[in-house]
mmCIF file of C-alpha atoms in Angstrom:
data_model
loop_
_atom_site.group_PDB
_atom_site.id
_atom_site.type_symbol
_atom_site.label_atom_id
_atom_site.label_comp_id
_atom_site.label_asym_id
_atom_site.label_seq_id
_atom_site.Cartn_x
_atom_site.Cartn_y
_atom_site.Cartn_z
ATOM 1 C CA UNK A 1 126.733 133.065 129.610
ATOM 2 C CA UNK A 2 123.779 131.595 130.359
ATOM 3 C CA UNK A 3 121.993 132.873 128.194
ATOM 4 C CA UNK A 4 125.142 133.003 125.004
ATOM 5 C CA UNK A 5 125.343 129.100 125.587
ATOM 6 C CA UNK A 6 121.236 129.004 126.127
ATOM 7 C CA UNK A 7 121.470 131.572 122.880
ATOM 8 C CA UNK A 8 123.548 128.871 121.061
ATOM 9 C CA UNK A 9 121.694 126.528 121.328
ATOM 10 C CA UNK A 10 118.368 127.641 119.823
ATOM 11 C CA UNK A 11 120.192 128.651 117.278
ATOM 12 C CA UNK A 12 121.396 125.063 116.338
ATOM 13 C CA UNK A 13 117.905 124.674 116.928
ATOM 14 C CA UNK A 14 116.838 126.994 114.687
ATOM 15 C CA UNK A 15 119.283 125.456 111.986
ATOM 16 C CA UNK A 16 118.358 121.750 112.804
ATOM 17 C CA UNK A 17 115.044 122.518 112.587
ATOM 18 C CA UNK A 18 115.677 124.175 108.769
ATOM 19 C CA UNK A 19 117.961 121.340 107.445
ATOM 20 C CA UNK A 20 114.628 118.882 108.613
ATOM 21 C CA UNK A 21 112.395 121.432 106.389
ATOM 22 C CA UNK A 22 114.949 120.994 103.688
ATOM 23 C CA UNK A 23 115.489 117.592 103.426
ATOM 24 C CA UNK A 24 111.395 116.089 102.063
ATOM 25 C CA UNK A 25 111.940 119.358 99.150
ATOM 26 C CA UNK A 26 115.578 118.083 98.513
ATOM 27 C CA UNK A 27 114.043 114.147 98.240
ATOM 28 C CA UNK A 28 111.462 115.410 96.245
ATOM 29 C CA UNK A 29 112.804 116.892 94.272
ATOM 30 C CA UNK A 30 115.040 113.350 93.541
ATOM 31 C CA UNK A 31 112.067 111.249 93.400
ATOM 32 C CA UNK A 32 110.738 113.743 90.338
ATOM 33 C CA UNK A 33 113.667 113.897 88.763
ATOM 34 C CA UNK A 34 113.792 110.130 89.075
ATOM 35 C CA UNK A 35 110.598 109.735 87.670
ATOM 36 C CA UNK A 36 111.231 112.064 84.857
ATOM 37 C CA UNK A 37 114.741 109.663 83.480
ATOM 38 C CA UNK A 38 111.945 106.746 84.083
ATOM 39 C CA UNK A 39 108.950 108.358 82.058
ATOM 40 C CA UNK A 40 111.797 109.491 78.624
ATOM 41 C CA UNK A 41 113.167 105.485 79.452
ATOM 42 C CA UNK A 42 109.858 103.953 78.815
ATOM 43 C CA UNK A 43 109.487 106.409 76.419
ATOM 44 C CA UNK A 44 111.951 105.659 74.039
ATOM 45 C CA UNK A 45 111.869 102.325 74.672
ATOM 46 C CA UNK A 46 107.851 102.375 73.236
ATOM 47 C CA UNK A 47 109.084 105.109 70.868
ATOM 48 C CA UNK A 48 112.351 102.202 69.490
ATOM 49 C CA UNK A 49 109.237 98.988 69.506
ATOM 50 C CA UNK A 50 107.118 101.218 67.291
ATOM 51 C CA UNK A 51 109.518 102.265 65.059
ATOM 52 C CA UNK A 52 111.232 98.477 64.772
ATOM 53 C CA UNK A 53 107.643 97.907 64.453
ATOM 54 C CA UNK A 54 106.977 100.158 61.466
ATOM 55 C CA UNK A 55 110.417 98.660 59.707
ATOM 56 C CA UNK A 56 109.683 95.228 59.708
ATOM 57 C CA UNK A 57 105.500 96.285 58.265
ATOM 58 C CA UNK A 58 107.371 98.130 55.854
ATOM 59 C CA UNK A 59 109.827 95.744 55.062
ATOM 60 C CA UNK A 60 107.444 93.147 54.390
ATOM 61 C CA UNK A 61 105.104 95.505 52.654
ATOM 62 C CA UNK A 62 108.138 95.641 50.268
ATOM 63 C CA UNK A 63 108.741 92.200 49.852
ATOM 64 C CA UNK A 64 104.679 91.447 48.778
ATOM 65 C CA UNK A 65 104.474 94.756 46.785
ATOM 66 C CA UNK A 66 107.767 93.602 44.636
ATOM 67 C CA UNK A 67 106.668 89.540 44.368
ATOM 68 C CA UNK A 68 103.802 90.774 42.788
ATOM 69 C CA UNK A 69 105.965 92.815 40.756
ATOM 70 C CA UNK A 70 107.691 89.871 39.696
ATOM 71 C CA UNK A 71 105.492 87.618 39.445
ATOM 72 C CA UNK A 72 103.767 91.190 36.605
ATOM 73 C CA UNK A 73 107.019 91.089 35.171
ATOM 74 C CA UNK A 74 107.944 87.489 34.561
ATOM 75 C CA UNK A 75 104.239 86.798 32.796
ATOM 76 C CA UNK A 76 104.324 89.606 31.079
ATOM 77 C CA UNK A 77 104.569 88.215 28.271
ATOM 78 C CA UNK A 78 103.576 90.660 25.139
ATOM 79 C CA UNK A 79 101.506 92.453 27.016
ATOM 80 C CA UNK A 80 101.533 95.655 26.870
ATOM 81 C CA UNK A 81 98.645 95.698 29.655
ATOM 82 C CA UNK A 82 100.177 94.007 32.368
ATOM 83 C CA UNK A 83 103.841 95.888 31.557
ATOM 84 C CA UNK A 84 102.513 98.868 32.379
ATOM 85 C CA UNK A 85 101.278 97.357 35.559
ATOM 86 C CA UNK A 86 104.162 97.097 36.597
ATOM 87 C CA UNK A 87 105.449 100.058 35.553
ATOM 88 C CA UNK A 88 103.233 101.651 37.356
ATOM 89 C CA UNK A 89 103.173 99.093 40.765
ATOM 90 C CA UNK A 90 106.939 100.074 40.150
ATOM 91 C CA UNK A 91 106.597 103.879 40.695
ATOM 92 C CA UNK A 92 104.641 103.108 44.121
ATOM 93 C CA UNK A 93 106.818 101.395 45.095
ATOM 94 C CA UNK A 94 110.103 103.837 44.895
ATOM 95 C CA UNK A 95 107.723 106.255 46.571
ATOM 96 C CA UNK A 96 107.343 103.234 49.371
ATOM 97 C CA UNK A 97 110.498 103.381 50.083
ATOM 98 C CA UNK A 98 111.657 106.557 49.252
ATOM 99 C CA UNK A 99 108.615 107.511 52.744
ATOM 100 C CA UNK A 100 110.598 104.515 54.927
ATOM 101 C CA UNK A 101 113.387 105.834 54.346
ATOM 102 C CA UNK A 102 114.070 106.984 58.139
ATOM 103 C CA UNK A 103 112.562 104.180 59.218
ATOM 104 C CA UNK A 104 114.415 101.368 57.954
ATOM 105 C CA UNK A 105 118.244 100.729 58.371
ATOM 106 C CA UNK A 106 120.947 100.317 55.795
ATOM 107 C CA UNK A 107 121.329 96.421 55.289
ATOM 108 C CA UNK A 108 117.655 97.129 54.773
ATOM 109 C CA UNK A 109 117.257 99.989 52.514
ATOM 110 C CA UNK A 110 120.442 99.099 50.220
ATOM 111 C CA UNK A 111 118.609 95.936 49.303
ATOM 112 C CA UNK A 112 115.591 97.834 49.152
ATOM 113 C CA UNK A 113 117.982 100.093 46.255
ATOM 114 C CA UNK A 114 119.289 96.877 45.312
ATOM 115 C CA UNK A 115 116.278 95.236 44.316
ATOM 116 C CA UNK A 116 114.561 98.735 42.437
ATOM 117 C CA UNK A 117 117.851 98.651 40.042
ATOM 118 C CA UNK A 118 117.390 94.580 39.119
ATOM 119 C CA UNK A 119 113.348 95.789 38.042
ATOM 120 C CA UNK A 120 113.210 98.324 36.612
ATOM 121 C CA UNK A 121 116.308 96.542 33.715
ATOM 122 C CA UNK A 122 114.061 93.554 33.916
ATOM 123 C CA UNK A 123 111.291 96.620 33.266
ATOM 124 C CA UNK A 124 113.240 98.473 31.065
ATOM 125 C CA UNK A 125 115.046 94.660 29.303
ATOM 126 C CA UNK A 126 110.453 93.250 28.647
ATOM 127 C CA UNK A 127 109.874 96.759 26.991
ATOM 128 C CA UNK A 128 113.192 96.590 24.063
ATOM 129 C CA UNK A 129 111.489 93.025 23.860
ATOM 130 C CA UNK A 130 108.305 93.973 23.152
ATOM 131 C CA UNK A 131 109.531 97.061 20.816
ATOM 132 C CA UNK A 132 109.450 96.217 16.644
ATOM 133 C CA UNK A 133 112.377 95.852 15.427
ATOM 134 C CA UNK A 134 112.726 99.367 13.106
ATOM 135 C CA UNK A 135 115.018 101.345 11.906
ATOM 136 C CA UNK A 136 115.175 105.008 13.306
ATOM 137 C CA UNK A 137 116.744 107.433 12.794
ATOM 138 C CA UNK A 138 118.610 110.201 15.205
ATOM 139 C CA UNK A 139 117.510 113.879 16.110
ATOM 140 C CA UNK A 140 120.338 116.232 16.256
ATOM 141 C CA UNK A 141 120.788 119.645 16.588
ATOM 142 C CA UNK A 142 123.987 120.530 16.157
ATOM 143 C CA UNK A 143 125.267 124.556 17.243
ATOM 144 C CA UNK A 144 125.566 125.792 14.566
ATOM 145 C CA UNK A 145 122.420 124.428 13.263
ATOM 146 C CA UNK A 146 120.707 125.677 15.902
ATOM 147 C CA UNK A 147 119.060 128.555 14.405
ATOM 148 C CA UNK A 148 117.899 127.878 11.053
ATOM 149 C CA UNK A 149 114.092 127.793 10.313
ATOM 150 C CA UNK A 150 113.312 124.914 7.929
ATOM 151 C CA UNK A 151 113.978 121.024 9.263
ATOM 152 C CA UNK A 152 116.853 118.670 8.119
ATOM 153 C CA UNK A 153 115.784 115.551 6.499
ATOM 154 C CA UNK A 154 115.958 112.841 8.900
ATOM 155 C CA UNK A 155 119.301 111.469 8.964
ATOM 156 C CA UNK A 156 119.812 107.878 7.681
ATOM 157 C CA UNK A 157 118.002 104.995 9.805
ATOM 158 C CA UNK A 158 119.854 102.703 11.192
ATOM 159 C CA UNK A 159 118.726 98.926 12.945
ATOM 160 C CA UNK A 160 116.975 99.737 16.352
ATOM 161 C CA UNK A 161 119.006 96.817 17.768
ATOM 162 C CA UNK A 162 122.709 97.493 15.717
ATOM 163 C CA UNK A 163 125.103 98.615 17.949
ATOM 164 C CA UNK A 164 124.480 102.153 17.181
ATOM 165 C CA UNK A 165 120.452 102.234 17.824
ATOM 166 C CA UNK A 166 119.288 103.335 20.019
ATOM 167 C CA UNK A 167 115.827 106.022 19.089
ATOM 168 C CA UNK A 168 115.873 109.101 19.366
ATOM 169 C CA UNK A 169 113.336 111.741 19.558
ATOM 170 C CA UNK A 170 110.455 109.694 18.599
ATOM 171 C CA UNK A 171 106.757 111.928 19.205
ATOM 172 C CA UNK A 172 104.488 108.766 18.264
ATOM 173 C CA UNK A 173 105.641 107.165 14.775
ATOM 174 C CA UNK A 174 103.292 105.274 12.020
ATOM 175 C CA UNK A 175 104.919 102.408 10.243
ATOM 176 C CA UNK A 176 104.888 101.575 6.642
ATOM 177 C CA UNK A 177 101.171 100.430 7.374
ATOM 178 C CA UNK A 178 100.234 103.403 9.503
ATOM 179 C CA UNK A 179 99.688 101.549 12.886
ATOM 180 C CA UNK A 180 101.164 103.068 15.476
ATOM 181 C CA UNK A 181 105.366 102.299 16.585
ATOM 182 C CA UNK A 182 105.244 102.145 20.509
ATOM 183 C CA UNK A 183 108.124 103.026 21.715
ATOM 184 C CA UNK A 184 110.158 103.431 24.997
ATOM 185 C CA UNK A 185 113.018 104.097 24.912
ATOM 186 C CA UNK A 186 114.541 107.356 23.395
ATOM 187 C CA UNK A 187 118.004 108.963 23.241
ATOM 188 C CA UNK A 188 121.298 109.168 21.835
ATOM 189 C CA UNK A 189 124.457 106.865 20.902
ATOM 190 C CA UNK A 190 128.434 106.620 19.452
ATOM 191 C CA UNK A 191 128.006 110.291 18.773
ATOM 192 C CA UNK A 192 131.205 113.548 19.611
ATOM 193 C CA UNK A 193 130.914 117.057 20.435
ATOM 194 C CA UNK A 194 127.636 117.731 19.552
ATOM 195 C CA UNK A 195 124.764 119.400 21.209
ATOM 196 C CA UNK A 196 121.739 117.342 21.367
ATOM 197 C CA UNK A 197 118.258 117.777 23.096
ATOM 198 C CA UNK A 198 114.644 115.888 22.967
ATOM 199 C CA UNK A 199 111.793 117.667 24.794
ATOM 200 C CA UNK A 200 108.033 117.311 25.544
ATOM 201 C CA UNK A 201 105.978 114.653 24.226
ATOM 202 C CA UNK A 202 109.416 112.828 22.791
ATOM 203 C CA UNK A 203 110.318 112.843 26.591
ATOM 204 C CA UNK A 204 106.780 111.977 28.678
ATOM 205 C CA UNK A 205 107.426 109.161 31.140
ATOM 206 C CA UNK A 206 110.227 108.132 27.895
ATOM 207 C CA UNK A 207 113.399 106.273 29.312
ATOM 208 C CA UNK A 208 116.035 107.977 28.467
ATOM 209 C CA UNK A 209 119.523 105.591 27.165
ATOM 210 C CA UNK A 210 122.665 108.016 26.631
ATOM 211 C CA UNK A 211 125.795 105.750 25.558
ATOM 212 C CA UNK A 212 128.591 106.357 23.902
ATOM 213 C CA UNK A 213 128.299 109.714 23.506
ATOM 214 C CA UNK A 214 132.616 112.178 23.921
ATOM 215 C CA UNK A 215 131.804 116.253 24.617
ATOM 216 C CA UNK A 216 128.453 116.548 23.919
ATOM 217 C CA UNK A 217 125.925 118.182 25.680
ATOM 218 C CA UNK A 218 123.015 116.806 25.954
ATOM 219 C CA UNK A 219 119.494 119.017 27.024
ATOM 220 C CA UNK A 220 116.275 117.029 27.847
ATOM 221 C CA UNK A 221 113.836 119.077 28.514
ATOM 222 C CA UNK A 222 110.931 117.670 29.837
ATOM 223 C CA UNK A 223 110.338 114.307 32.066
ATOM 224 C CA UNK A 224 111.623 110.776 31.268
ATOM 225 C CA UNK A 225 110.626 108.357 32.796
ATOM 226 C CA UNK A 226 114.334 106.846 33.705
ATOM 227 C CA UNK A 227 117.970 108.191 32.888
ATOM 228 C CA UNK A 228 120.505 106.448 32.347
ATOM 229 C CA UNK A 229 124.454 107.894 31.034
ATOM 230 C CA UNK A 230 127.220 105.156 30.583
ATOM 231 C CA UNK A 231 130.548 105.419 28.715
ATOM 232 C CA UNK A 232 130.388 109.162 28.211
ATOM 233 C CA UNK A 233 133.158 111.206 28.695
ATOM 234 C CA UNK A 234 133.546 114.677 28.723
ATOM 235 C CA UNK A 235 130.027 115.612 29.080
ATOM 236 C CA UNK A 236 127.703 118.002 30.031
ATOM 237 C CA UNK A 237 123.676 116.791 30.469
ATOM 238 C CA UNK A 238 120.465 118.234 31.428
ATOM 239 C CA UNK A 239 117.738 116.965 32.327
ATOM 240 C CA UNK A 240 114.632 117.342 33.566
ATOM 241 C CA UNK A 241 112.227 115.871 36.079
ATOM 242 C CA UNK A 242 113.106 111.829 36.554
ATOM 243 C CA UNK A 243 109.877 110.524 37.839
ATOM 244 C CA UNK A 244 112.125 106.967 39.106
ATOM 245 C CA UNK A 245 115.636 106.034 38.884
ATOM 246 C CA UNK A 246 118.452 108.589 37.298
ATOM 247 C CA UNK A 247 121.848 105.375 35.905
ATOM 248 C CA UNK A 248 125.954 106.633 35.600
ATOM 249 C CA UNK A 249 127.582 104.048 34.558
ATOM 250 C CA UNK A 250 131.850 103.945 33.109
ATOM 251 C CA UNK A 251 131.833 107.421 32.863
ATOM 252 C CA UNK A 252 134.808 110.329 33.651
ATOM 253 C CA UNK A 253 134.618 114.177 33.174
ATOM 254 C CA UNK A 254 131.490 114.583 33.518
ATOM 255 C CA UNK A 255 128.543 117.200 34.497
ATOM 256 C CA UNK A 256 124.940 116.444 35.083
ATOM 257 C CA UNK A 257 122.406 117.934 36.159
ATOM 258 C CA UNK A 258 118.744 116.179 37.406
ATOM 259 C CA UNK A 259 115.642 115.790 40.043
ATOM 260 C CA UNK A 260 115.004 112.342 40.623
ATOM 261 C CA UNK A 261 113.933 109.583 43.917
ATOM 262 C CA UNK A 262 117.205 107.246 43.116
ATOM 263 C CA UNK A 263 120.495 107.899 42.031
ATOM 264 C CA UNK A 264 122.677 104.663 41.426
ATOM 265 C CA UNK A 265 126.446 105.967 40.461
ATOM 266 C CA UNK A 266 129.139 103.353 39.435
ATOM 267 C CA UNK A 267 132.767 103.181 38.108
ATOM 268 C CA UNK A 268 132.646 107.100 37.634
ATOM 269 C CA UNK A 269 135.750 109.211 37.758
ATOM 270 C CA UNK A 270 135.462 113.208 38.050
ATOM 271 C CA UNK A 271 132.399 114.160 37.612
ATOM 272 C CA UNK A 272 129.613 116.435 39.220
ATOM 273 C CA UNK A 273 125.728 115.772 39.963
ATOM 274 C CA UNK A 274 123.793 118.846 40.402
ATOM 275 C CA UNK A 275 121.180 117.387 41.923
ATOM 276 C CA UNK A 276 117.564 116.511 43.971
ATOM 277 C CA UNK A 277 116.892 113.453 44.992
ATOM 278 C CA UNK A 278 114.138 112.192 47.567
ATOM 279 C CA UNK A 279 116.491 108.997 48.586
ATOM 280 C CA UNK A 280 119.710 108.598 49.880
ATOM 281 C CA UNK A 281 122.005 109.034 46.755
ATOM 282 C CA UNK A 282 124.275 105.891 45.921
ATOM 283 C CA UNK A 283 128.158 105.880 44.219
ATOM 284 C CA UNK A 284 129.744 102.315 44.085
ATOM 285 C CA UNK A 285 133.571 102.188 42.953
ATOM 286 C CA UNK A 286 133.578 106.203 42.432
ATOM 287 C CA UNK A 287 136.266 108.917 42.911
ATOM 288 C CA UNK A 288 136.079 112.470 42.619
ATOM 289 C CA UNK A 289 132.087 112.006 42.246
ATOM 290 C CA UNK A 290 131.650 116.015 43.520
ATOM 291 C CA UNK A 291 127.640 116.931 43.963
ATOM 292 C CA UNK A 292 125.374 120.004 44.387
ATOM 293 C CA UNK A 293 121.769 121.357 44.588
ATOM 294 C CA UNK A 294 119.786 120.733 41.507
ATOM 295 C CA UNK A 295 119.912 124.405 39.831
ATOM 296 C CA UNK A 296 118.908 123.728 36.329
ATOM 297 C CA UNK A 297 115.619 125.608 34.947
ATOM 298 C CA UNK A 298 114.041 125.634 31.640
ATOM 299 C CA UNK A 299 110.341 127.064 31.123
ATOM 300 C CA UNK A 300 107.665 124.850 31.755
ATOM 301 C CA UNK A 301 109.584 122.532 34.362
ATOM 302 C CA UNK A 302 107.395 123.680 37.440
ATOM 303 C CA UNK A 303 104.411 121.016 35.337
ATOM 304 C CA UNK A 304 107.416 118.780 34.453
ATOM 305 C CA UNK A 305 108.391 118.330 38.526
ATOM 306 C CA UNK A 306 103.849 118.107 38.825
ATOM 307 C CA UNK A 307 103.715 114.987 36.503
ATOM 308 C CA UNK A 308 107.130 113.282 37.792
ATOM 309 C CA UNK A 309 105.765 112.989 41.400
ATOM 310 C CA UNK A 310 108.223 113.986 42.448
ATOM 311 C CA UNK A 311 108.533 115.403 46.232
ATOM 312 C CA UNK A 312 110.515 118.585 46.513
ATOM 313 C CA UNK A 313 110.005 119.328 49.899
ATOM 314 C CA UNK A 314 112.213 116.437 50.981
ATOM 315 C CA UNK A 315 115.929 115.871 48.484
ATOM 316 C CA UNK A 316 118.483 114.237 50.009
ATOM 317 C CA UNK A 317 121.703 115.719 47.304
ATOM 318 C CA UNK A 318 124.143 115.468 49.901
ATOM 319 C CA UNK A 319 123.845 112.241 51.659
ATOM 320 C CA UNK A 320 125.521 109.580 49.422
ATOM 321 C CA UNK A 321 125.797 106.056 50.983
ATOM 322 C CA UNK A 322 128.884 104.927 49.645
ATOM 323 C CA UNK A 323 129.428 101.059 48.920
ATOM 324 C CA UNK A 324 133.095 100.539 48.912
ATOM 325 C CA UNK A 325 133.165 103.253 52.079
ATOM 326 C CA UNK A 326 132.429 100.953 55.401
ATOM 327 C CA UNK A 327 133.969 103.643 57.848
ATOM 328 C CA UNK A 328 130.730 105.333 59.310
ATOM 329 C CA UNK A 329 133.010 107.604 61.526
ATOM 330 C CA UNK A 330 134.931 108.771 58.981
ATOM 331 C CA UNK A 331 133.251 110.628 55.862
ATOM 332 C CA UNK A 332 133.742 108.474 52.042
ATOM 333 C CA UNK A 333 136.970 110.234 49.724
ATOM 334 C CA UNK A 334 135.222 108.819 46.546
ATOM 335 C CA UNK A 335 132.563 111.423 47.028
ATOM 336 C CA UNK A 336 132.383 115.289 48.367
ATOM 337 C CA UNK A 337 130.227 118.700 48.183
ATOM 338 C CA UNK A 338 131.151 121.083 45.293
ATOM 339 C CA UNK A 339 132.886 124.204 47.183
ATOM 340 C CA UNK A 340 129.412 127.119 47.387
ATOM 341 C CA UNK A 341 131.711 129.410 45.186
ATOM 342 C CA UNK A 342 131.608 126.516 42.362
ATOM 343 C CA UNK A 343 127.294 125.975 42.842
ATOM 344 C CA UNK A 344 126.564 128.966 40.058
ATOM 345 C CA UNK A 345 126.925 127.671 37.423
ATOM 346 C CA UNK A 346 125.325 129.517 34.555
ATOM 347 C CA UNK A 347 123.504 126.494 31.874
ATOM 348 C CA UNK A 348 123.202 128.283 28.772
#
């Protein structure tokens, strides 16, 4: 019995010694885990501080450059050089905003996008003011005329400042004195059931305005500076890469294929957008907007992408902000992704 008791006592002693050896190991593991957690929290705070500082820096940089562009536009007067400098700096400002998306708050991003829209509109207005009040003719291409060999005579001219007077086609023209006609705005207006197109130098870094079209198909093979589509009904608009912004307003039952830096859609319904956009798209007062990746292509589109400066590796086609929908945890009912089976489109 004594041996048995001694054996039990020895066993308890050995177990106690093992427990004593395990205690420091457990404490050491807990201390290591605590130190790791402290390190993670510290790194998180540092990252947040860096992002906060970068956000403040970017907002301040954007504000300074925006003020510089506004000053150029205000002081442009009749100076083409000042307007082109403003256009160049505005494009750089758009790139700054696009590159800063991940560091900005939703509020700062929205303010920046709204500022860009105002500046683009102001630039287009100043360019329009400098445009000579001359007479232009629309260049339209009907389906039945596409195979005709000789070019048809120009349509009767209309005043540039008339309701229908959006100058179109325009490789560089000459006036009666033989001087170049510097025109920035081109496009089509108030037409029905027509096939319309523009190419190459007709579009390069120009502002395209399409307004009052009904059941038309418009193909823009080239690199415009901006594109604005307004009051369109049942139209298809296929456009090459746009260097800056695309605006849709008061459109319905349309299809748009476009690549751009910024897309803003207002008061538009039941419209499909095949999109490549390097910043977040914005919809407002819309419903029935459906988006899909940009898949339109044509010979020379690679060169047009290079000329546009768009980053082909960055595409936020399905990242849309609805300014009428504030709930963060519920998807907006005003836009959706086009079903995959409908994303395959025969463009021609």
